[in-house]
Amino acid sequence: MTEPVRFRNFIAGKWVETGSKGTFENRNPADTRDVVGVFPSAGPEEVNEAVAAAKEEYQRWRLVPAPKRAEIIRHAGDLLAKHKEDISRQMTREMGKVLSETRGDTQEGIDTAYYAAGEGRRLFGDTVPCELPNKFGMSVRMPVGVCGMITPWNFPMAIPTWKIFPALVCGNTVVFKPATDTPATAVRFVEILLEAGLPEKAINIVCGSGGAVGNAIVDHPDVPVISFTGSTEVGKKIATRAGNTLKRVSLELGGKNAQIVMDDADLELAVDGALWGAFGTTGQRCTATSRLILHEKIHDKFVAMLVERAKGLKVGNGLDESVQVGPSVNESQRATVKQYVEIGQNEDKATLALGGKELTAGEYAHGWFFEPTIFVGVKPKMRIAQEEIFGPVLSVLKIGDLDEAVRVLNDTAYGLSSSIYTRDVNAAFRAMRDIEAGITYVNGPTIGAEVQLPFGGVKGTGNGHREASHTVLDTFTEWKSIYVDFSGKLQRAQIDVQAG
Ligand code: UN1
């Protein structure tokens, strides 16, 4: 046995191997005999050090012209592109999704780099006329300071880049806590930022648990912004805690996304969409299709087509290019999936049309595999139609018309992504208007958002912020209104002056 690779945190410009809370191991979910690395487990001491360094650097970085800051981000994009294959392979080893998807994840990071770099020459504000003569008014975006970034394991490269690239272009500095399931990809990302020329103290990575590192970042008085992607439960705790120091908190939380298939839809196309939406990334996307809402006229035919296709999905180690569905990320995630299948059968009394079991024999013996699973006969109030499962489990519901489809789709605590398959343009436009979600696809699955459009959701999915697009800038900048009076005398606004 070779010694596992030891990874380090990067704090206050130095790589540090030790953690005040010891170390933690990261294992390959497709084969847990494979140790991806050993990581320092940090705590509040390291967070304090990281925040102090980021705060100091902020005073220099904010004065670097935005186009210069953006050049570094563009270069980071070039480096991500150069190392795309290695990064993606390590990501598959670390969290299990198939290679074609980890390549897509890295590509999303590259796209985000170039998009954010373009902002270096925009960061638009307004110029507006003033009430008084010889006076000029404008609004400008100012950086906020040290940003605390707490990121999940399901998009280990894309999601950190969604937050960190725009924050840096805006002139902020960063303290980054990645998920403990995907620290290797996060460390690689930090190495790339440094290689691209980012000042050392502008980025700090502090690996460790949510309780020790995450809370210390959230509580820190010198961190004015938190950007978090993860579960609704944790998001609520973060927002509540962060209220004590009046932080701005951008939350990207859970989903219970649905695909509607109307009776006039192209069924082959809709089956392709449902398969990809439900079982891509092993259902571990916040945009995953976890409900399928079928028109009664096509319900039985569609279920038969879908089950047939889902049966053929190849489950396995994502490093094998022929595999389509990887493992759950860890033991507890697979246990959650199993628990929901039991709820579906015993409590909800839905009908299992496919799957439902852990895969444990032969090549699956050392990983967290689960069969692609489909429930039919699901009713809107059942737990498997309401609660986020984050695994390869699809709940199928039957409806009679578009109004009912939209009502059922909206009847959850979440509102991230949604989809409708129809060839009726009127139905499509009504759905686009009436669906309560941050993202709606017409004739496409619920996954696959592009970086130039706002990403986020309504209700329990978030708190009104949007990542990606130019909308992300609202999280990482403060508006400042500037008035320049060039009249050479005191001019008083809001004081009535008699005409003449
Ligand atoms: C997520 O699941 O947290 O839209 C992000 C998509 C991807 C991003 C998903 N571009 O499916």
Short mmCIF file of C-alpha atoms and ligand atoms in Angstrom, two decimals:
data_model
loop_
_atom_site.label_atom_id
_atom_site.label_comp_id
_atom_site.label_asym_id
_atom_site.label_seq_id
_atom_site.Cartn_x
_atom_site.Cartn_y
_atom_site.Cartn_z
CA MET A 1 0.00 0.00 0.00
CA THR A 2 1.31 3.40 -0.93
CA GLU A 3 0.85 6.24 1.52
CA PRO A 4 -2.21 8.37 0.62
CA VAL A 5 -1.50 11.84 -0.77
CA ARG A 6 -1.56 14.56 1.87
CA PHE A 7 -3.32 17.74 0.81
CA ARG A 8 -2.94 21.16 2.43
CA ASN A 9 -4.98 24.23 3.23
CA PHE A 10 -3.86 27.57 1.82
CA ILE A 11 -4.15 30.22 4.50
CA ALA A 12 -2.64 33.71 4.66
CA GLY A 13 -0.37 33.01 1.70
CA LYS A 14 1.01 29.71 3.00
CA TRP A 15 0.27 26.04 2.35
CA VAL A 16 -0.42 24.41 5.72
CA GLU A 17 -0.49 20.67 6.24
CA THR A 18 -1.77 20.59 9.80
CA GLY A 19 -5.30 21.26 10.98
CA SER A 20 -6.33 22.29 14.47
CA LYS A 21 -8.98 19.54 14.36
CA GLY A 22 -6.70 16.85 12.94
CA THR A 23 -7.24 15.35 9.51
CA PHE A 24 -9.96 13.74 7.43
CA GLU A 25 -9.84 11.23 4.62
CA ASN A 26 -11.53 11.41 1.27
CA ARG A 27 -12.36 8.11 -0.44
CA ASN A 28 -13.57 7.22 -3.91
CA PRO A 29 -17.32 6.50 -3.69
CA ALA A 30 -17.08 3.97 -6.54
CA ASP A 31 -14.38 2.04 -4.69
CA THR A 32 -13.84 3.00 -1.09
CA ARG A 33 -10.53 1.14 -0.96
CA ASP A 34 -9.13 4.02 -2.99
CA VAL A 35 -8.12 6.93 -0.73
CA VAL A 36 -8.09 10.11 -2.79
CA GLY A 37 -6.26 12.02 -0.08
CA VAL A 38 -5.85 13.06 3.51
CA PHE A 39 -6.81 16.64 4.32
CA PRO A 40 -6.21 18.96 7.26
CA SER A 41 -9.34 19.53 9.28
CA ALA A 42 -9.36 23.17 10.33
CA GLY A 43 -11.33 25.15 12.88
CA PRO A 44 -11.98 28.71 14.03
CA GLU A 45 -8.27 29.52 14.55
CA GLU A 46 -7.51 28.93 10.90
CA VAL A 47 -10.63 30.83 9.84
CA ASN A 48 -9.50 33.85 11.88
CA GLU A 49 -6.11 33.73 10.23
CA ALA A 50 -7.62 33.39 6.76
CA VAL A 51 -10.07 36.25 7.29
CA ALA A 52 -7.35 38.54 8.65
CA ALA A 53 -5.18 37.87 5.58
CA ALA A 54 -8.08 38.34 3.17
CA LYS A 55 -9.04 41.56 4.91
CA GLU A 56 -5.52 42.92 4.60
CA GLU A 57 -5.25 41.93 0.94
CA TYR A 58 -8.63 43.47 0.19
CA GLN A 59 -7.18 46.95 0.70
CA ARG A 60 -4.73 46.31 -2.16
CA TRP A 61 -6.85 44.16 -4.44
CA ARG A 62 -9.82 46.55 -4.51
CA LEU A 63 -7.51 49.19 -6.04
CA VAL A 64 -6.27 46.97 -8.88
CA PRO A 65 -8.21 48.10 -11.98
CA ALA A 66 -11.07 45.70 -12.70
CA PRO A 67 -9.81 44.84 -16.23
CA LYS A 68 -6.47 43.80 -14.66
CA ARG A 69 -8.22 41.69 -12.05
CA ALA A 70 -10.21 40.13 -14.86
CA GLU A 71 -7.04 39.23 -16.80
CA ILE A 72 -6.06 36.95 -13.95
CA ILE A 73 -9.48 35.30 -14.02
CA ARG A 74 -9.23 34.83 -17.78
CA HIS A 75 -5.84 33.24 -17.30
CA ALA A 76 -7.34 30.95 -14.65
CA GLY A 77 -9.90 29.92 -17.28
CA ASP A 78 -7.07 29.12 -19.70
CA LEU A 79 -5.37 26.98 -17.05
CA LEU A 80 -8.60 25.15 -16.26
CA ALA A 81 -8.90 24.40 -19.98
CA LYS A 82 -5.30 23.21 -20.13
CA HIS A 83 -5.76 20.86 -17.18
CA LYS A 84 -9.38 19.95 -17.89
CA GLU A 85 -8.76 16.23 -18.28
CA ASP A 86 -6.70 15.76 -15.09
CA ILE A 87 -9.11 17.87 -13.07
CA SER A 88 -12.11 15.94 -14.38
CA ARG A 89 -10.54 12.55 -13.69
CA GLN A 90 -9.68 13.54 -10.16
CA MET A 91 -13.23 14.84 -9.70
CA THR A 92 -14.75 11.55 -10.84
CA ARG A 93 -12.48 9.70 -8.43
CA GLU A 94 -13.41 12.07 -5.67
CA MET A 95 -17.21 12.22 -6.00
CA GLY A 96 -18.23 9.58 -8.50
CA LYS A 97 -20.08 11.26 -11.35
CA VAL A 98 -19.18 9.96 -14.79
CA LEU A 99 -16.26 11.42 -16.71
CA SER A 100 -18.34 13.09 -19.41
CA GLU A 101 -20.14 14.95 -16.62
CA THR A 102 -17.05 15.93 -14.66
CA ARG A 103 -15.64 17.28 -17.92
CA GLY A 104 -18.86 19.26 -18.25
CA ASP A 105 -18.45 20.52 -14.69
CA THR A 106 -14.90 21.71 -15.39
CA GLN A 107 -16.11 23.25 -18.66
CA GLU A 108 -18.75 25.19 -16.72
CA GLY A 109 -15.88 26.59 -14.64
CA ILE A 110 -14.03 27.61 -17.81
CA ASP A 111 -17.15 29.26 -19.24
CA THR A 112 -17.67 31.09 -15.96
CA ALA A 113 -14.08 32.34 -16.02
CA TYR A 114 -14.47 33.88 -19.45
CA TYR A 115 -17.89 35.30 -18.66
CA ALA A 116 -16.68 36.82 -15.37
CA ALA A 117 -13.52 38.13 -17.03
CA GLY A 118 -15.70 40.04 -19.51
CA GLU A 119 -17.32 41.78 -16.56
CA GLY A 120 -13.95 43.34 -15.76
CA ARG A 121 -14.64 45.74 -18.63
CA ARG A 122 -18.31 46.25 -17.79
CA LEU A 123 -19.44 46.28 -14.14
CA PHE A 124 -22.00 48.75 -15.42
CA GLY A 125 -23.54 51.42 -13.24
CA ASP A 126 -25.85 54.26 -14.24
CA THR A 127 -25.36 57.89 -15.00
CA VAL A 128 -28.51 59.92 -14.55
CA PRO A 129 -29.52 63.58 -14.77
CA CYS A 130 -29.54 65.63 -11.54
CA GLU A 131 -32.26 67.98 -10.29
CA LEU A 132 -29.94 70.93 -9.91
CA PRO A 133 -27.86 72.68 -12.57
CA ASN A 134 -24.16 71.87 -12.91
CA LYS A 135 -24.43 68.67 -10.96
CA PHE A 136 -23.61 65.13 -12.07
CA GLY A 137 -25.04 61.86 -10.73
CA MET A 138 -23.88 58.27 -11.14
CA SER A 139 -24.05 54.93 -9.40
CA VAL A 140 -21.04 52.62 -9.23
CA ARG A 141 -20.52 49.08 -8.01
CA MET A 142 -18.10 48.84 -5.09
CA PRO A 143 -16.60 45.60 -3.77
CA VAL A 144 -17.85 44.48 -0.38
CA GLY A 145 -14.78 42.95 1.29
CA VAL A 146 -14.04 39.41 2.42
CA CYS A 147 -16.53 36.90 0.98
CA GLY A 148 -17.16 33.57 2.70
CA MET A 149 -17.85 30.83 0.13
CA ILE A 150 -19.34 27.54 1.32
CA THR A 151 -19.75 25.08 -1.52
CA PRO A 152 -21.26 21.61 -2.11
CA TRP A 153 -19.82 18.38 -3.49
CA ASN A 154 -22.10 17.82 -6.49
CA PHE A 155 -20.49 20.45 -8.72
CA PRO A 156 -17.05 20.66 -7.11
CA MET A 157 -15.55 22.96 -9.74
CA ALA A 158 -18.48 24.78 -11.36
CA ILE A 159 -20.12 26.04 -8.19
CA PRO A 160 -16.95 27.41 -6.53
CA THR A 161 -16.16 29.20 -9.82
CA TRP A 162 -19.70 30.68 -9.99
CA LYS A 163 -18.97 32.39 -6.69
CA ILE A 164 -15.23 33.01 -6.59
CA PHE A 165 -14.57 34.33 -10.12
CA PRO A 166 -17.16 37.12 -10.06
CA ALA A 167 -16.34 38.00 -6.44
CA LEU A 168 -12.68 38.48 -7.36
CA VAL A 169 -13.42 40.45 -10.52
CA CYS A 170 -15.52 42.80 -8.39
CA GLY A 171 -12.50 43.43 -6.13
CA ASN A 172 -13.35 41.22 -3.14
CA THR A 173 -11.12 38.68 -1.45
CA VAL A 174 -12.16 35.15 -0.49
CA VAL A 175 -12.25 32.59 2.28
CA PHE A 176 -13.37 29.30 0.75
CA LYS A 177 -14.71 26.24 2.57
CA PRO A 178 -15.42 23.37 0.18
CA ALA A 179 -17.52 20.31 1.03
CA THR A 180 -15.56 17.61 2.86
CA ASP A 181 -16.49 15.16 0.08
CA THR A 182 -14.69 17.19 -2.59
CA PRO A 183 -11.70 19.02 -1.15
CA ALA A 184 -9.23 17.75 -3.77
CA THR A 185 -10.98 19.54 -6.65
CA ALA A 186 -11.18 22.67 -4.49
CA VAL A 187 -7.45 22.61 -3.68
CA ARG A 188 -6.71 22.18 -7.39
CA PHE A 189 -8.85 25.21 -8.15
CA VAL A 190 -6.92 27.31 -5.63
CA GLU A 191 -3.60 26.18 -7.13
CA ILE A 192 -4.85 27.34 -10.51
CA LEU A 193 -5.91 30.74 -9.19
CA LEU A 194 -2.43 31.20 -7.71
CA GLU A 195 -0.73 30.04 -10.89
CA ALA A 196 -2.87 32.52 -12.82
CA GLY A 197 -1.32 35.32 -10.75
CA LEU A 198 -3.87 36.03 -8.03
CA PRO A 199 -2.27 37.74 -5.00
CA GLU A 200 -1.75 35.02 -2.42
CA LYS A 201 -3.84 36.40 0.40
CA ALA A 202 -6.80 37.09 -1.89
CA ILE A 203 -7.75 33.41 -1.78
CA ASN A 204 -7.74 31.21 1.30
CA ILE A 205 -8.99 27.64 1.39
CA VAL A 206 -9.95 26.25 4.77
CA CYS A 207 -11.00 22.60 4.63
CA GLY A 208 -12.91 21.18 7.54
CA SER A 209 -16.39 20.53 8.85
CA GLY A 210 -19.39 22.83 8.59
CA GLY A 211 -19.62 22.98 12.37
CA ALA A 212 -16.01 24.02 12.91
CA VAL A 213 -15.07 25.98 9.76
CA GLY A 214 -18.41 26.94 8.22
CA ASN A 215 -19.85 28.39 11.41
CA ALA A 216 -16.66 30.32 12.16
CA ILE A 217 -16.87 31.96 8.72
CA VAL A 218 -20.57 32.69 9.12
CA ASP A 219 -20.04 34.26 12.57
CA HIS A 220 -16.97 36.28 11.67
CA PRO A 221 -17.58 40.04 11.97
CA ASP A 222 -15.10 40.81 9.17
CA VAL A 223 -16.93 38.71 6.57
CA PRO A 224 -19.78 40.82 5.17
CA VAL A 225 -20.98 38.31 2.54
CA ILE A 226 -21.71 34.60 2.64
CA SER A 227 -22.52 32.65 -0.50
CA PHE A 228 -23.76 29.14 0.21
CA THR A 229 -25.00 26.30 -1.96
CA GLY A 230 -26.42 23.24 -0.21
CA SER A 231 -29.48 21.97 1.58
CA THR A 232 -32.42 24.14 2.60
CA GLU A 233 -32.01 22.98 6.19
CA VAL A 234 -28.39 24.18 6.42
CA GLY A 235 -29.19 27.33 4.41
CA LYS A 236 -31.80 28.38 6.97
CA LYS A 237 -29.32 27.88 9.81
CA ILE A 238 -26.68 29.92 8.00
CA ALA A 239 -29.07 32.78 7.25
CA THR A 240 -30.32 32.83 10.84
CA ARG A 241 -26.80 32.87 12.28
CA ALA A 242 -25.57 35.43 9.78
CA GLY A 243 -28.42 37.75 10.77
CA ASN A 244 -26.53 38.50 13.98
CA THR A 245 -23.83 40.33 12.06
CA LEU A 246 -26.19 41.65 9.34
CA LYS A 247 -24.42 39.79 6.61
CA ARG A 248 -25.62 39.55 3.09
CA VAL A 249 -26.35 35.89 2.46
CA SER A 250 -26.86 34.40 -0.99
CA LEU A 251 -28.45 30.97 -0.75
CA GLU A 252 -28.81 28.34 -3.44
CA LEU A 253 -30.73 25.49 -1.86
CA GLY A 254 -32.84 22.43 -2.58
CA GLY A 255 -35.21 21.53 -5.36
CA LYS A 256 -38.03 19.13 -6.16
CA ASN A 257 -37.98 19.79 -9.87
CA ALA A 258 -40.63 18.44 -12.19
CA GLN A 259 -40.94 17.70 -15.87
CA ILE A 260 -44.43 17.95 -17.33
CA VAL A 261 -45.19 15.86 -20.42
CA MET A 262 -48.39 16.86 -22.23
CA ASP A 263 -50.35 14.53 -24.52
CA ASP A 264 -49.14 16.30 -27.68
CA ALA A 265 -45.43 16.06 -26.77
CA ASP A 266 -42.74 14.34 -28.79
CA LEU A 267 -42.55 11.32 -26.49
CA GLU A 268 -39.14 10.04 -27.57
CA LEU A 269 -37.69 13.47 -26.91
CA ALA A 270 -39.44 13.67 -23.55
CA VAL A 271 -38.13 10.23 -22.52
CA ASP A 272 -34.60 11.34 -23.40
CA GLY A 273 -35.14 14.41 -21.25
CA ALA A 274 -36.59 12.52 -18.29
CA LEU A 275 -33.79 9.95 -18.29
CA TRP A 276 -31.09 12.57 -18.38
CA GLY A 277 -32.84 14.86 -15.91
CA ALA A 278 -33.57 12.12 -13.38
CA PHE A 279 -30.53 9.86 -13.58
CA GLY A 280 -27.78 12.17 -14.85
CA THR A 281 -25.33 12.90 -12.00
CA THR A 282 -27.10 9.98 -10.24
CA GLY A 283 -29.91 12.44 -9.46
CA GLN A 284 -27.50 14.46 -7.34
CA ARG A 285 -28.16 17.87 -8.86
CA CYS A 286 -30.24 20.55 -7.24
CA THR A 287 -31.80 20.82 -10.71
CA ALA A 288 -32.44 17.06 -11.05
CA THR A 289 -35.83 15.89 -12.28
CA SER A 290 -37.31 14.15 -9.28
CA ARG A 291 -40.96 14.35 -10.38
CA LEU A 292 -42.43 13.49 -13.73
CA ILE A 293 -45.93 14.83 -14.34
CA LEU A 294 -47.59 12.91 -17.14
CA HIS A 295 -50.80 13.64 -19.00
CA GLU A 296 -53.21 10.75 -18.46
CA LYS A 297 -53.53 10.10 -22.20
CA ILE A 298 -49.87 9.23 -22.59
CA HIS A 299 -49.13 8.07 -19.05
CA ASP A 300 -49.02 4.29 -19.51
CA LYS A 301 -47.21 4.39 -22.82
CA PHE A 302 -44.68 6.87 -21.49
CA VAL A 303 -43.98 4.89 -18.32
CA ALA A 304 -43.42 1.74 -20.40
CA MET A 305 -40.98 3.57 -22.70
CA LEU A 306 -39.18 5.15 -19.77
CA VAL A 307 -38.82 1.98 -17.72
CA GLU A 308 -37.50 0.14 -20.75
CA ARG A 309 -34.85 2.79 -21.35
CA ALA A 310 -33.95 3.19 -17.66
CA LYS A 311 -33.41 -0.57 -17.37
CA GLY A 312 -30.65 -0.23 -19.93
CA LEU A 313 -28.70 2.44 -18.04
CA LYS A 314 -25.25 1.24 -17.13
CA VAL A 315 -24.38 1.85 -13.49
CA GLY A 316 -20.75 1.71 -12.38
CA ASN A 317 -17.46 3.44 -11.85
CA GLY A 318 -17.58 6.79 -13.66
CA LEU A 319 -13.99 6.42 -14.87
CA ASP A 320 -15.26 3.72 -17.27
CA GLU A 321 -16.40 5.75 -20.28
CA SER A 322 -19.28 3.38 -21.02
CA VAL A 323 -20.89 3.93 -17.60
CA GLN A 324 -23.90 6.28 -17.50
CA VAL A 325 -24.76 6.42 -13.78
CA GLY A 326 -22.16 6.61 -11.01
CA PRO A 327 -22.53 5.93 -7.28
CA SER A 328 -24.05 8.09 -4.57
CA VAL A 329 -21.39 10.36 -3.15
CA ASN A 330 -21.10 8.62 0.23
CA GLU A 331 -22.60 6.09 2.56
CA SER A 332 -25.06 8.43 4.20
CA GLN A 333 -26.35 9.73 0.87
CA ARG A 334 -27.05 6.19 -0.29
CA ALA A 335 -28.72 5.46 3.04
CA THR A 336 -30.99 8.47 2.46
CA VAL A 337 -31.92 7.14 -0.97
CA LYS A 338 -32.72 3.74 0.53
CA GLN A 339 -34.77 5.34 3.28
CA TYR A 340 -36.85 7.28 0.72
CA VAL A 341 -37.48 4.13 -1.28
CA GLU A 342 -38.81 2.55 1.91
CA ILE A 343 -40.97 5.61 2.57
CA GLY A 344 -42.27 5.39 -1.00
CA GLN A 345 -43.23 1.76 -0.54
CA ASN A 346 -44.40 1.59 3.07
CA GLU A 347 -45.64 5.01 4.07
CA ASP A 348 -46.67 6.52 0.72
CA LYS A 349 -47.73 3.19 -0.78
CA ALA A 350 -46.63 4.15 -4.26
CA THR A 351 -45.78 1.43 -6.77
CA LEU A 352 -42.20 0.63 -7.57
CA ALA A 353 -41.91 0.35 -11.36
CA LEU A 354 -38.14 -0.06 -11.46
CA GLY A 355 -35.15 -0.47 -9.19
CA GLY A 356 -35.36 0.20 -5.49
CA LYS A 357 -32.30 -1.66 -4.29
CA GLU A 358 -28.71 -1.06 -3.35
CA LEU A 359 -26.21 -2.63 -5.73
CA THR A 360 -23.68 -4.54 -3.66
CA ALA A 361 -22.50 -7.59 -5.59
CA GLY A 362 -19.40 -8.05 -7.75
CA GLU A 363 -18.01 -4.81 -9.18
CA TYR A 364 -20.38 -2.85 -6.91
CA ALA A 365 -19.09 -4.39 -3.67
CA HIS A 366 -16.88 -1.49 -2.67
CA GLY A 367 -18.97 1.49 -3.75
CA TRP A 368 -22.19 3.32 -2.87
CA PHE A 369 -24.28 2.18 -5.83
CA PHE A 370 -28.06 2.19 -6.13
CA GLU A 371 -30.36 1.09 -8.92
CA PRO A 372 -32.11 3.75 -11.02
CA THR A 373 -35.52 3.78 -9.38
CA ILE A 374 -38.96 4.81 -10.64
CA PHE A 375 -42.15 5.09 -8.59
CA VAL A 376 -45.55 5.32 -10.29
CA GLY A 377 -48.95 6.05 -8.77
CA VAL A 378 -47.42 8.91 -6.81
CA LYS A 379 -49.83 11.50 -5.40
CA PRO A 380 -48.85 15.16 -4.94
CA LYS A 381 -48.83 15.12 -1.12
CA MET A 382 -46.73 11.99 -0.73
CA ARG A 383 -43.33 12.47 0.84
CA ILE A 384 -41.55 11.15 -2.26
CA ALA A 385 -43.34 13.91 -4.23
CA GLN A 386 -42.48 16.62 -1.71
CA GLU A 387 -39.04 16.01 -0.22
CA GLU A 388 -35.69 16.33 -1.93
CA ILE A 389 -34.03 12.91 -2.18
CA PHE A 390 -30.83 13.76 -4.10
CA GLY A 391 -30.44 10.36 -5.67
CA PRO A 392 -31.56 8.24 -8.65
CA VAL A 393 -35.25 8.18 -7.69
CA LEU A 394 -38.02 9.47 -9.93
CA SER A 395 -41.67 9.90 -8.80
CA VAL A 396 -44.30 9.75 -11.54
CA LEU A 397 -47.62 11.60 -11.15
CA LYS A 398 -50.64 11.57 -13.45
CA ILE A 399 -52.68 14.66 -14.39
CA GLY A 400 -55.67 15.45 -16.62
CA ASP A 401 -54.85 18.87 -18.10
CA LEU A 402 -52.37 21.73 -18.12
CA ASP A 403 -53.93 23.58 -15.18
CA GLU A 404 -53.65 20.52 -13.03
CA ALA A 405 -50.09 19.88 -14.23
CA VAL A 406 -49.00 23.39 -13.23
CA ARG A 407 -50.85 23.17 -9.91
CA VAL A 408 -49.15 19.87 -9.07
CA LEU A 409 -45.78 21.18 -10.21
CA ASN A 410 -46.14 24.25 -7.98
CA ASP A 411 -47.31 22.26 -4.98
CA THR A 412 -43.95 21.89 -3.23
CA ALA A 413 -41.83 23.92 -0.85
CA TYR A 414 -39.20 24.47 -3.56
CA GLY A 415 -38.93 26.32 -6.85
CA LEU A 416 -35.64 25.85 -8.69
CA SER A 417 -36.02 24.22 -12.09
CA SER A 418 -38.96 22.99 -14.15
CA SER A 419 -39.77 21.72 -17.60
CA ILE A 420 -42.66 21.20 -19.97
CA TYR A 421 -42.75 19.07 -23.09
CA THR A 422 -45.49 20.13 -25.48
CA ARG A 423 -45.88 21.16 -29.11
CA ASP A 424 -48.64 23.61 -28.28
CA VAL A 425 -47.16 27.10 -28.18
CA ASN A 426 -50.06 28.44 -26.10
CA ALA A 427 -49.59 25.75 -23.46
CA ALA A 428 -45.86 26.45 -23.38
CA PHE A 429 -46.37 30.17 -22.81
CA ARG A 430 -48.95 29.58 -20.08
CA ALA A 431 -46.51 27.24 -18.33
CA MET A 432 -43.69 29.76 -18.70
CA ARG A 433 -45.88 32.32 -16.98
CA ASP A 434 -47.55 30.19 -14.29
CA ILE A 435 -44.84 27.83 -13.11
CA GLU A 436 -43.30 29.01 -9.84
CA ALA A 437 -39.60 28.40 -10.39
CA GLY A 438 -36.39 30.26 -11.12
CA ILE A 439 -35.81 28.24 -14.29
CA THR A 440 -38.27 26.82 -16.84
CA TYR A 441 -37.32 24.73 -19.84
CA VAL A 442 -39.57 24.15 -22.82
CA ASN A 443 -38.87 20.83 -24.53
CA GLY A 444 -35.68 20.32 -22.55
CA PRO A 445 -34.89 18.58 -19.24
CA THR A 446 -34.65 20.39 -15.90
CA ILE A 447 -30.84 20.23 -15.85
CA GLY A 448 -28.23 22.04 -17.88
CA ALA A 449 -28.45 25.73 -17.07
CA GLU A 450 -25.97 27.95 -18.95
CA VAL A 451 -23.72 30.44 -17.15
CA GLN A 452 -24.95 33.55 -18.94
CA LEU A 453 -28.46 33.30 -17.49
CA PRO A 454 -29.44 33.84 -13.85
CA PHE A 455 -29.37 30.66 -11.75
CA GLY A 456 -31.51 30.28 -8.65
CA GLY A 457 -35.01 29.68 -7.44
CA VAL A 458 -38.03 30.76 -5.47
CA LYS A 459 -39.66 29.57 -2.22
CA GLY A 460 -37.48 27.16 -0.21
CA THR A 461 -34.81 27.15 -2.93
CA GLY A 462 -33.29 30.44 -1.93
CA ASN A 463 -33.60 33.96 -0.64
CA GLY A 464 -33.93 35.97 -3.81
CA HIS A 465 -30.37 36.04 -5.08
CA ARG A 466 -29.22 34.71 -8.44
CA GLU A 467 -25.85 33.29 -9.36
CA ALA A 468 -24.30 33.35 -12.85
CA SER A 469 -25.20 35.98 -15.45
CA HIS A 470 -24.59 39.63 -14.50
CA THR A 471 -27.10 39.12 -11.68
CA VAL A 472 -24.38 37.51 -9.53
CA LEU A 473 -22.73 40.94 -9.30
CA ASP A 474 -25.50 42.05 -6.96
CA THR A 475 -24.22 39.56 -4.38
CA PHE A 476 -20.63 40.70 -4.57
CA THR A 477 -20.96 44.48 -4.89
CA GLU A 478 -22.48 47.37 -2.98
CA TRP A 479 -24.03 50.22 -4.88
CA LYS A 480 -22.62 53.66 -4.24
CA SER A 481 -24.39 56.77 -5.53
CA ILE A 482 -22.05 59.62 -6.32
CA TYR A 483 -23.05 63.27 -6.80
CA VAL A 484 -20.58 65.76 -8.20
CA ASP A 485 -21.56 69.40 -7.88
CA PHE A 486 -19.54 71.54 -10.29
CA SER A 487 -21.54 74.76 -9.79
CA GLY A 488 -19.03 76.19 -7.32
CA LYS A 489 -21.75 77.15 -4.83
CA LEU A 490 -23.97 75.47 -2.27
CA GLN A 491 -26.97 74.02 -4.05
CA ARG A 492 -29.64 72.54 -1.81
CA ALA A 493 -31.66 69.59 -3.03
CA GLN A 494 -35.15 69.04 -1.63
CA ILE A 495 -35.44 72.68 -0.64
CA ASP A 496 -38.24 74.45 -2.42
CA VAL A 497 -36.91 77.43 -4.28
CA GLN A 498 -39.48 80.07 -5.29
CA ALA A 499 -39.58 80.48 -9.00
CA GLY A 500 -37.70 83.62 -10.06
C1 UN1 B 1 -26.52 22.10 -9.03
O1 UN1 B 1 -27.09 21.04 -9.20
O2 UN1 B 1 -26.26 22.50 -7.86
O3 UN1 B 1 -28.15 23.44 -14.42
C2 UN1 B 1 -26.02 22.92 -10.13
C3 UN1 B 1 -27.45 22.45 -14.16
C4 UN1 B 1 -25.98 22.65 -13.93
C5 UN1 B 1 -25.73 23.17 -12.56
C6 UN1 B 1 -26.39 22.39 -11.48
N1 UN1 B 1 -25.48 23.59 -14.91
O4 UN1 B 1 -27.93 21.34 -14.07
#
